[in-house]
Amino acid sequence: LQRIAIQPSQLDDDRVLLTPSQVHYLTRVLRLQSGDRFQAIDGSGNLYLVEIENDRGRKIELITTSDPELPVQTRLICALPKGNGFDDVVRACTELGVSEIYPAISDRTLLQPSPNKCMRWRKIAEEAAEQSERTLLPNIHQPQAFLEILGGFEGDRYICGARGEYPHLWDCLERSVEVGKEITIAIGPEGGWTERELDRAIQAGFEPVSLGKRILRAITAPIAVMSLVAAHCEADKTKD
Amino acid sequence: LQRIAIQPSQLDDDRVLLTPSQVHYLTRVLRLQSGDRFQAIDGSGNLYLVEIENDRGRKIELITTSDPELPVQTRLICALPKGNGFDDVVRACTELGVSEIYPAISDRTLLQPSPNKCMRWRKIAEEAAEQSERTLLPNIHQPQAFLEILGGFEGDRYICGARGEYPHLWDCLERSVEVGKEITIAIGPEGGWTERELDRAIQAGFEPVSLGKRILRAITAPIAVMSLVAAHCEADKTKD
């Protein structure tokens, strides 16, 4: 069944108040007709089976699925790469289960993102959540200066350094993350963090970690990070 | 220092016989001049410090670096995604340390790759090896039918299944991979492997594994796989 993302505000008793673009997508693009069914995720962990009734949706049931969400709230602070590379970061990290993404403008960020970018990233996250069959939509924040983002995080905090003899992120995850915890990981731009940024992050409780011996691009590193966090959560569970 | 990839055949005693396009890159794009130095990797694990002498390179020394290569020979068999998505797979997996990539035409592959594609992927792998500071160039094979690729692999063999209750790839790595071993991992197309393909792979000694509870795109899955293999090799080492 096709799956679309809706806002909780679109739910009204047994109705789903579809937006014009959702109606267009369902009836024109997918060519669904009255009586056909689709699934809707409301971004808060609920998945509904919905039937099309004229140009509206009628809720059939709340489906309980095996929860595809990671048991650890995972926040990524990602320095913006140049070009459209951040699209790939948002898409792949959403598939891999990220909870929140903070796009960061670092000392070495070349790009000053246009105001439309964040809208675009949220749309990409929505599509990726649908495709990967997630029930939660990740929260994509507005881009901010890295040093302003640093404060106020609870739980384990790591900052990836491209060079330097730091412990591997995996070893740190093994040591400290438990189900239900929060984890925040900062990933640098092309060229790495400046010394000032690394120092300030360490002051804010971020522990420097390594992602291995090769230099990863700013696009690849967040995907590698999310792959490890997801595997850490889900491989451990398989063992139970 | 800037790093370029050369062929072992370009080494001639203390000379590096640069190609016209390398000369152009070094002297026009990077604006290096006689006496300036750069690094050359020969794709066989050797890294040289080279000095420009007119339009030629003079080898200064063989640099021994801390080996950035994974201790496990890692081969990926990847079903080709649609569009140019495989470019991203080649680039990111090279950064993450892959040894060989077998582009596979599966039952559900829509794309019949043009003959130029493989040249393009090799060029991308070369650039990615330089950027990520690897000393080996991954071998990018010509696209072949999936069922023809399956035979003849030694070592551990896994096939990633998007659905089904398979053990997590990480748990399998933990159980079996040791330094020096070979590992081969097959990753399916959009829509997954057909039953026939999965059966044939299992007959050929491939063990079905899971990458977690969410459905990953054919572009994201190989990157997640390589992230896990690399972390498995390198996190273990940190503990020593």
Coordinates of C-alpha atoms in Angstrom, one line a residue:
Chain A
L1 CA 0.0 0.0 0.0
Q2 CA 1.1 3.5 -0.7
R3 CA 2.0 5.6 2.3
I4 CA 1.8 9.4 2.7
A5 CA 2.7 11.7 5.6
I6 CA 0.0 13.8 7.2
Q7 CA -0.1 16.4 10.0
P8 CA -1.9 15.4 13.2
S9 CA -4.1 18.4 12.6
Q10 CA -5.4 16.7 9.5
L11 CA -7.1 14.1 11.6
D12 CA -10.8 14.8 12.4
D13 CA -12.7 12.0 14.0
D14 CA -12.9 9.3 11.4
R15 CA -11.8 11.7 8.6
V16 CA -8.5 12.5 7.2
L17 CA -8.6 16.1 5.8
L18 CA -6.4 15.7 2.7
T19 CA -4.6 18.8 1.3
P20 CA -5.1 19.6 -2.3
S21 CA -1.6 18.4 -3.2
Q22 CA -2.2 15.1 -1.4
V23 CA -5.5 14.7 -3.3
H24 CA -3.7 15.4 -6.5
Y25 CA -0.9 12.9 -5.6
L26 CA -3.4 10.1 -4.6
T27 CA -5.9 10.5 -7.4
R28 CA -3.9 11.9 -10.3
V29 CA -0.4 10.5 -9.8
L30 CA -1.2 7.2 -8.1
R31 CA -4.7 7.1 -9.8
L32 CA -6.4 5.8 -6.7
Q33 CA -10.2 6.0 -6.8
S34 CA -13.0 6.1 -4.3
G35 CA -12.8 2.9 -2.2
D36 CA -9.1 2.5 -2.7
R37 CA -6.9 2.4 0.3
F38 CA -3.6 3.9 1.4
Q39 CA -1.6 4.4 4.6
A40 CA -1.0 7.6 6.4
I41 CA 1.6 8.3 9.0
D42 CA 1.0 11.3 11.3
G43 CA 4.6 11.9 12.3
S44 CA 3.9 11.0 15.9
G45 CA 4.2 7.3 15.7
N46 CA 0.7 6.5 14.4
L47 CA 0.1 4.7 11.2
Y48 CA -3.5 4.6 9.7
L49 CA -5.2 2.7 7.1
V50 CA -7.3 5.2 5.1
E51 CA -9.9 4.7 2.4
I52 CA -10.5 7.3 -0.3
E53 CA -14.1 8.7 -0.2
N54 CA -14.6 11.2 -3.0
D55 CA -11.8 13.6 -2.4
R56 CA -11.4 12.9 1.2
G57 CA -9.9 10.1 3.3
R58 CA -11.9 7.9 5.7
K59 CA -9.9 6.4 8.5
I60 CA -10.4 2.6 8.6
E61 CA -8.1 1.7 11.5
L62 CA -5.1 2.6 13.5
I63 CA -2.5 0.0 12.5
T64 CA -0.1 -1.1 15.1
T65 CA 3.2 -1.9 13.4
S66 CA 6.3 -3.4 14.8
D67 CA 8.0 -0.1 15.7
P68 CA 10.6 0.8 13.0
E69 CA 12.0 3.6 15.1
L70 CA 15.3 3.5 16.9
P71 CA 15.1 3.3 20.7
V72 CA 17.7 6.0 21.1
Q73 CA 16.8 9.7 20.3
T74 CA 19.5 10.5 17.8
R75 CA 20.3 14.1 17.0
L76 CA 22.9 15.0 14.3
I77 CA 24.5 18.4 14.2
C78 CA 25.9 18.5 10.6
A79 CA 28.0 21.2 9.1
L80 CA 26.5 22.1 5.7
P81 CA 28.5 20.8 2.7
K82 CA 28.7 22.8 -0.4
G83 CA 26.1 22.5 -3.2
N84 CA 23.1 20.4 -2.8
G85 CA 24.9 17.7 -0.8
F86 CA 22.9 18.2 2.3
D87 CA 19.8 16.8 0.4
D88 CA 21.6 13.4 0.4
V89 CA 22.4 13.7 4.1
V90 CA 18.8 14.5 5.1
R91 CA 17.5 11.7 2.9
A92 CA 19.8 8.9 3.9
C93 CA 19.9 9.8 7.6
T94 CA 16.1 9.9 7.7
E95 CA 16.1 6.4 6.2
L96 CA 18.5 5.3 8.9
G97 CA 16.4 6.6 11.7
V98 CA 17.6 10.0 12.8
S99 CA 15.4 12.0 15.2
E100 CA 16.6 15.5 14.7
I101 CA 19.0 17.3 12.3
Y102 CA 20.6 20.6 13.1
P103 CA 22.2 22.0 10.0
A104 CA 25.2 24.0 11.2
I105 CA 27.1 26.9 9.8
S106 CA 30.7 26.3 10.8
D107 CA 33.8 28.5 10.5
R108 CA 34.6 26.6 7.3
T109 CA 31.1 26.4 5.8
L110 CA 31.1 28.1 2.4
L111 CA 27.4 28.0 1.9
Q112 CA 25.0 30.5 3.3
P113 CA 21.8 28.5 2.8
S114 CA 18.8 30.3 1.3
P115 CA 15.7 30.4 3.4
N116 CA 14.0 27.9 1.0
K117 CA 16.5 25.2 1.8
C118 CA 14.9 24.2 5.1
M119 CA 11.5 23.8 3.5
R120 CA 13.2 21.6 0.9
W121 CA 15.0 19.5 3.5
R122 CA 11.7 18.9 5.4
K123 CA 10.0 17.8 2.2
I124 CA 12.9 15.4 1.5
A125 CA 12.7 14.1 5.1
E126 CA 9.0 13.5 4.7
E127 CA 9.4 11.5 1.5
A128 CA 12.3 9.5 3.0
A129 CA 10.3 8.7 6.1
E130 CA 7.5 7.4 3.8
Q131 CA 9.8 5.3 1.7
S132 CA 11.7 3.8 4.5
E133 CA 8.4 3.0 6.3
R134 CA 9.1 5.1 9.4
T135 CA 6.4 6.3 11.7
L136 CA 8.1 9.4 13.0
L137 CA 9.2 12.4 11.0
P138 CA 12.6 13.7 11.9
N139 CA 12.7 17.3 13.0
I140 CA 14.9 19.4 10.6
H141 CA 15.9 22.6 12.3
Q142 CA 16.7 25.9 10.7
P143 CA 20.4 26.4 10.0
Q144 CA 22.3 28.1 12.8
A145 CA 25.9 28.9 13.7
F146 CA 27.6 25.9 15.1
L147 CA 28.7 27.6 18.3
E148 CA 25.1 28.7 19.0
I149 CA 23.8 25.1 18.6
L150 CA 26.2 23.5 21.0
G151 CA 24.6 24.3 24.4
G152 CA 21.6 22.7 26.0
F153 CA 21.9 19.0 24.9
E154 CA 21.3 16.2 27.4
G155 CA 22.7 12.7 27.2
D156 CA 25.8 11.5 25.4
R157 CA 27.5 14.0 23.1
Y158 CA 30.2 13.3 20.5
I159 CA 32.0 15.3 17.9
C160 CA 33.7 13.6 15.0
G161 CA 37.2 14.7 14.2
A162 CA 38.7 13.7 10.9
R163 CA 42.3 13.6 12.2
G164 CA 43.6 12.9 15.7
E165 CA 43.9 9.8 17.8
Y166 CA 40.4 9.7 19.1
P167 CA 38.5 6.6 20.2
H168 CA 36.2 5.1 17.5
L169 CA 32.5 6.2 17.7
W170 CA 31.5 2.5 17.9
D171 CA 33.6 1.9 21.0
C172 CA 32.0 5.0 22.6
L173 CA 28.5 3.8 21.7
E174 CA 29.2 0.3 23.2
R175 CA 30.4 2.0 26.4
S176 CA 27.6 4.3 27.0
V177 CA 24.3 4.3 25.0
E178 CA 21.4 2.5 26.5
V179 CA 17.8 2.2 25.3
G180 CA 15.8 5.3 25.9
K181 CA 18.9 7.6 26.1
E182 CA 19.6 10.6 24.0
I183 CA 22.6 11.0 21.8
T184 CA 23.9 14.0 20.0
I185 CA 26.7 13.8 17.4
A186 CA 28.3 16.7 15.6
I187 CA 29.9 16.1 12.2
G188 CA 32.2 18.6 10.6
P189 CA 32.5 20.3 7.2
E190 CA 34.9 19.7 4.3
G191 CA 38.2 20.6 5.8
G192 CA 37.1 19.7 9.3
W193 CA 36.3 21.7 12.4
T194 CA 38.5 24.6 13.4
E195 CA 40.4 24.3 16.6
R196 CA 38.2 26.9 18.2
E197 CA 35.1 24.9 17.3
L198 CA 36.5 21.7 18.6
D199 CA 37.5 23.4 21.9
R200 CA 34.1 24.9 22.4
A201 CA 32.4 21.6 21.7
I202 CA 34.6 19.9 24.2
Q203 CA 33.8 22.6 26.8
A204 CA 30.1 21.9 26.0
G205 CA 30.5 18.2 26.9
F206 CA 31.2 16.8 23.5
E207 CA 33.7 13.9 23.4
P208 CA 35.9 13.8 20.2
V209 CA 35.5 10.5 18.3
S210 CA 36.9 8.9 15.1
L211 CA 35.1 7.4 12.2
G212 CA 38.1 5.4 11.0
K213 CA 41.4 6.0 9.2
R214 CA 40.1 7.4 6.0
I215 CA 38.9 11.0 5.4
L216 CA 35.2 11.0 4.8
R217 CA 33.4 13.7 2.9
A218 CA 30.9 15.9 4.9
I219 CA 28.1 14.0 3.0
T220 CA 29.4 10.5 3.8
A221 CA 30.2 11.0 7.5
P222 CA 26.7 11.6 8.8
I223 CA 25.4 8.6 6.9
A224 CA 28.2 6.5 8.4
V225 CA 27.4 7.8 11.9
M226 CA 23.7 7.0 11.5
S227 CA 24.5 3.5 10.2
L228 CA 26.5 2.9 13.3
V229 CA 23.9 4.2 15.7
A230 CA 21.2 2.2 14.0
A231 CA 23.3 -1.0 14.0
H232 CA 24.2 -0.4 17.6
C233 CA 20.6 -0.2 18.6
E234 CA 19.2 -3.0 16.4
A235 CA 22.0 -5.5 16.4
D236 CA 22.0 -5.5 20.2
K237 CA 18.4 -6.3 20.1
T238 CA 18.8 -9.2 17.8
K239 CA 21.0 -10.8 20.5
D240 CA 18.3 -10.6 23.2
Chain B
L1 CA 49.9 18.2 0.1
Q2 CA 47.8 17.5 -2.9
R3 CA 47.5 13.9 -3.8
I4 CA 47.0 12.3 -7.2
A5 CA 46.5 8.7 -8.3
I6 CA 49.0 7.2 -10.8
Q7 CA 49.5 3.8 -12.5
P8 CA 52.4 1.7 -11.4
S9 CA 53.5 1.8 -15.1
Q10 CA 54.1 5.6 -14.7
L11 CA 57.0 4.9 -12.3
D12 CA 60.4 4.8 -14.0
D13 CA 63.3 4.7 -11.6
D14 CA 63.3 8.1 -9.8
R15 CA 60.8 9.6 -12.4
V16 CA 57.1 9.7 -12.4
L17 CA 55.9 9.9 -16.0
L18 CA 53.0 12.2 -15.7
T19 CA 50.1 12.1 -18.2
P20 CA 49.2 15.3 -20.1
S21 CA 46.0 15.6 -18.0
Q22 CA 47.9 15.2 -14.8
V23 CA 50.4 17.9 -15.9
H24 CA 47.5 20.1 -16.7
Y25 CA 45.9 19.5 -13.3
L26 CA 49.1 20.0 -11.3
T27 CA 50.4 23.0 -13.2
R28 CA 47.2 24.8 -14.4
V29 CA 44.5 23.9 -11.9
L30 CA 46.7 23.6 -8.8
R31 CA 49.3 26.1 -10.2
L32 CA 52.2 24.1 -8.9
Q33 CA 55.6 25.1 -10.2
S34 CA 59.0 23.4 -10.7
G35 CA 60.2 22.6 -7.2
D36 CA 56.7 22.2 -5.7
R37 CA 55.8 18.9 -4.2
F38 CA 52.8 16.6 -4.3
Q39 CA 51.9 13.1 -3.3
A40 CA 51.2 10.2 -5.7
I41 CA 49.5 6.9 -4.8
D42 CA 50.1 4.1 -7.2
G43 CA 47.0 2.1 -6.4
S44 CA 49.1 -0.8 -4.9
G45 CA 49.6 0.6 -1.4
N46 CA 52.5 2.8 -2.2
L47 CA 52.5 6.6 -1.5
Y48 CA 55.3 8.7 -2.9
L49 CA 56.4 12.3 -2.3
V50 CA 57.1 13.8 -5.7
E51 CA 58.7 17.0 -6.9
I52 CA 57.7 18.8 -10.1
E53 CA 60.6 19.2 -12.4
N54 CA 59.6 21.0 -15.6
D55 CA 56.6 19.0 -16.7
R56 CA 57.7 15.8 -15.1
G57 CA 57.7 14.5 -11.6
R58 CA 60.8 13.5 -9.7
K59 CA 60.3 10.9 -6.9
I60 CA 61.7 12.1 -3.6
E61 CA 60.8 9.3 -1.3
L62 CA 58.5 6.4 -0.7
I63 CA 56.4 7.5 2.3
T64 CA 55.4 4.9 4.7
T65 CA 52.0 5.9 6.1
S66 CA 49.9 4.4 8.8
D67 CA 47.9 2.1 6.6
P68 CA 44.4 3.5 6.0
E69 CA 43.2 0.3 4.4
L70 CA 40.8 -2.1 6.0
P71 CA 42.4 -5.4 7.1
V72 CA 39.5 -7.3 5.5
Q73 CA 39.1 -7.6 1.7
T74 CA 35.6 -6.3 1.3
R75 CA 33.7 -6.9 -1.9
L76 CA 30.3 -5.5 -2.6
I77 CA 27.9 -6.8 -5.2
C78 CA 25.4 -3.9 -5.7
A79 CA 22.3 -4.0 -7.8
L80 CA 22.3 -0.9 -10.0
P81 CA 19.9 1.8 -8.8
K82 CA 18.1 3.9 -11.4
G83 CA 19.6 7.2 -12.7
N84 CA 23.0 8.3 -11.6
G85 CA 22.6 7.0 -8.1
F86 CA 25.5 4.5 -8.5
D87 CA 28.0 7.3 -8.7
D88 CA 27.2 8.1 -5.0
V89 CA 27.6 4.4 -4.1
V90 CA 31.0 4.2 -5.7
R91 CA 32.2 7.4 -4.2
A92 CA 31.0 6.8 -0.6
C93 CA 32.0 3.1 -0.5
T94 CA 35.5 4.0 -1.8
E95 CA 35.8 6.5 1.0
L96 CA 34.8 3.8 3.5
G97 CA 37.4 1.3 2.3
V98 CA 35.7 -1.1 -0.2
S99 CA 38.1 -3.4 -2.1
E100 CA 36.0 -4.4 -5.1
I101 CA 32.6 -3.4 -6.4
Y102 CA 30.5 -5.7 -8.7
P103 CA 27.7 -3.7 -10.3
A104 CA 24.9 -6.2 -10.7
I105 CA 22.0 -6.3 -13.1
S106 CA 19.2 -8.0 -11.1
D107 CA 15.8 -9.1 -12.1
R108 CA 14.4 -5.8 -10.9
T109 CA 17.1 -3.5 -12.3
L110 CA 15.6 -1.0 -14.6
L111 CA 18.8 0.4 -15.9
Q112 CA 20.8 -1.2 -18.7
P113 CA 24.1 0.7 -18.1
S114 CA 25.8 2.3 -21.1
P115 CA 29.4 1.1 -21.7
N116 CA 30.8 4.5 -20.6
K117 CA 29.4 4.1 -17.1
C118 CA 32.2 1.8 -15.9
M119 CA 34.8 4.3 -17.0
R120 CA 33.0 7.0 -15.1
W121 CA 32.7 4.9 -11.9
R122 CA 36.5 4.1 -12.1
K123 CA 37.2 7.8 -12.4
I124 CA 35.0 8.5 -9.4
A125 CA 36.7 5.8 -7.4
E126 CA 40.1 7.3 -8.2
E127 CA 39.0 10.7 -7.0
A128 CA 37.4 9.3 -3.9
A129 CA 40.5 7.3 -3.1
E130 CA 42.6 10.4 -3.4
Q131 CA 40.3 12.5 -1.2
S132 CA 39.9 10.0 1.5
E133 CA 43.7 9.4 1.5
R134 CA 43.5 5.7 0.7
T135 CA 46.6 3.9 -0.8
L136 CA 44.6 1.3 -2.7
L137 CA 42.2 1.8 -5.5
P138 CA 39.1 -0.3 -5.4
N139 CA 38.5 -2.5 -8.4
I140 CA 35.2 -1.5 -10.2
H141 CA 34.1 -4.4 -12.3
Q142 CA 32.0 -4.3 -15.5
P143 CA 28.3 -4.7 -14.8
Q144 CA 27.1 -8.3 -15.0
A145 CA 23.9 -10.3 -14.4
F146 CA 23.6 -10.9 -10.7
L147 CA 23.2 -14.7 -11.1
E148 CA 26.5 -14.8 -13.1
I149 CA 28.4 -13.0 -10.4
L150 CA 27.4 -15.2 -7.5
G151 CA 29.8 -18.1 -7.9
G152 CA 33.5 -18.3 -7.0
F153 CA 33.7 -16.2 -3.9
E154 CA 35.8 -17.3 -1.0
G155 CA 35.3 -16.3 2.6
D156 CA 32.1 -15.0 4.3
R157 CA 29.2 -14.2 2.0
Y158 CA 26.1 -12.2 3.0
I159 CA 23.1 -11.0 1.1
C160 CA 21.0 -8.2 2.5
G161 CA 17.3 -8.7 2.5
A162 CA 15.0 -5.7 3.1
R163 CA 12.2 -7.8 4.6
G164 CA 12.3 -11.0 6.6
E165 CA 13.6 -11.9 10.0
Y166 CA 17.3 -12.2 9.3
P167 CA 20.1 -11.7 11.8
H168 CA 21.6 -8.2 11.7
L169 CA 24.7 -7.9 9.5
W170 CA 26.6 -6.6 12.6
D171 CA 26.0 -9.7 14.6
C172 CA 27.2 -11.8 11.7
L173 CA 30.4 -9.7 11.4
E174 CA 31.0 -10.1 15.1
R175 CA 30.6 -13.8 14.8
S176 CA 32.9 -14.4 11.9
V177 CA 35.1 -11.8 10.4
E178 CA 38.8 -11.9 11.3
V179 CA 41.7 -9.8 10.1
G180 CA 42.9 -10.9 6.8
K181 CA 39.7 -12.6 5.8
E182 CA 37.6 -11.9 2.7
I183 CA 34.0 -10.8 2.9
T184 CA 31.5 -10.5 0.1
I185 CA 28.1 -8.7 0.6
A186 CA 25.3 -8.5 -1.9
I187 CA 22.9 -5.5 -1.7
G188 CA 19.6 -5.5 -3.7
P189 CA 17.8 -3.1 -6.0
E190 CA 14.8 -0.8 -5.3
G191 CA 12.1 -3.3 -4.6
G192 CA 14.5 -6.0 -3.3
W193 CA 15.8 -9.2 -4.7
T194 CA 13.4 -11.6 -6.3
E195 CA 12.8 -14.9 -4.6
R196 CA 14.7 -16.7 -7.3
E197 CA 17.7 -14.4 -6.8
L198 CA 17.7 -14.9 -3.0
D199 CA 17.4 -18.7 -3.4
R200 CA 20.3 -18.8 -5.8
A201 CA 22.4 -16.7 -3.6
I202 CA 21.7 -18.9 -0.6
Q203 CA 22.7 -21.9 -2.7
A204 CA 25.9 -20.1 -3.5
G205 CA 26.7 -19.8 0.2
F206 CA 25.4 -16.3 0.9
E207 CA 23.7 -15.9 4.3
P208 CA 20.7 -13.5 4.4
V209 CA 21.2 -10.6 6.8
S210 CA 19.2 -7.6 7.9
L211 CA 20.3 -3.9 7.9
G212 CA 17.6 -2.9 10.4
K213 CA 13.9 -2.3 10.5
R214 CA 13.6 0.5 8.0
I215 CA 13.7 0.1 4.2
L216 CA 16.9 1.6 2.9
R217 CA 17.2 2.8 -0.7
A218 CA 19.6 0.9 -3.0
I219 CA 22.0 3.9 -2.7
T220 CA 21.9 4.1 1.1
A221 CA 22.2 0.4 1.8
P222 CA 25.8 -0.2 0.4
I223 CA 27.0 2.9 2.3
A224 CA 25.5 1.5 5.5
V225 CA 27.1 -1.9 4.8
M226 CA 30.6 -0.4 4.3
S227 CA 30.2 1.8 7.4
L228 CA 29.6 -1.3 9.5
V229 CA 32.4 -3.3 7.9
A230 CA 34.8 -0.4 8.5
A231 CA 33.7 0.2 12.0
H232 CA 33.9 -3.5 12.7
C233 CA 37.5 -3.6 11.6
E234 CA 38.7 -0.4 13.1
A235 CA 36.7 -0.2 16.3
D236 CA 38.0 -3.6 17.3
K237 CA 41.5 -2.4 16.8
T238 CA 41.0 0.6 19.0
K239 CA 40.3 -1.8 21.9
D240 CA 43.6 -3.6 21.6

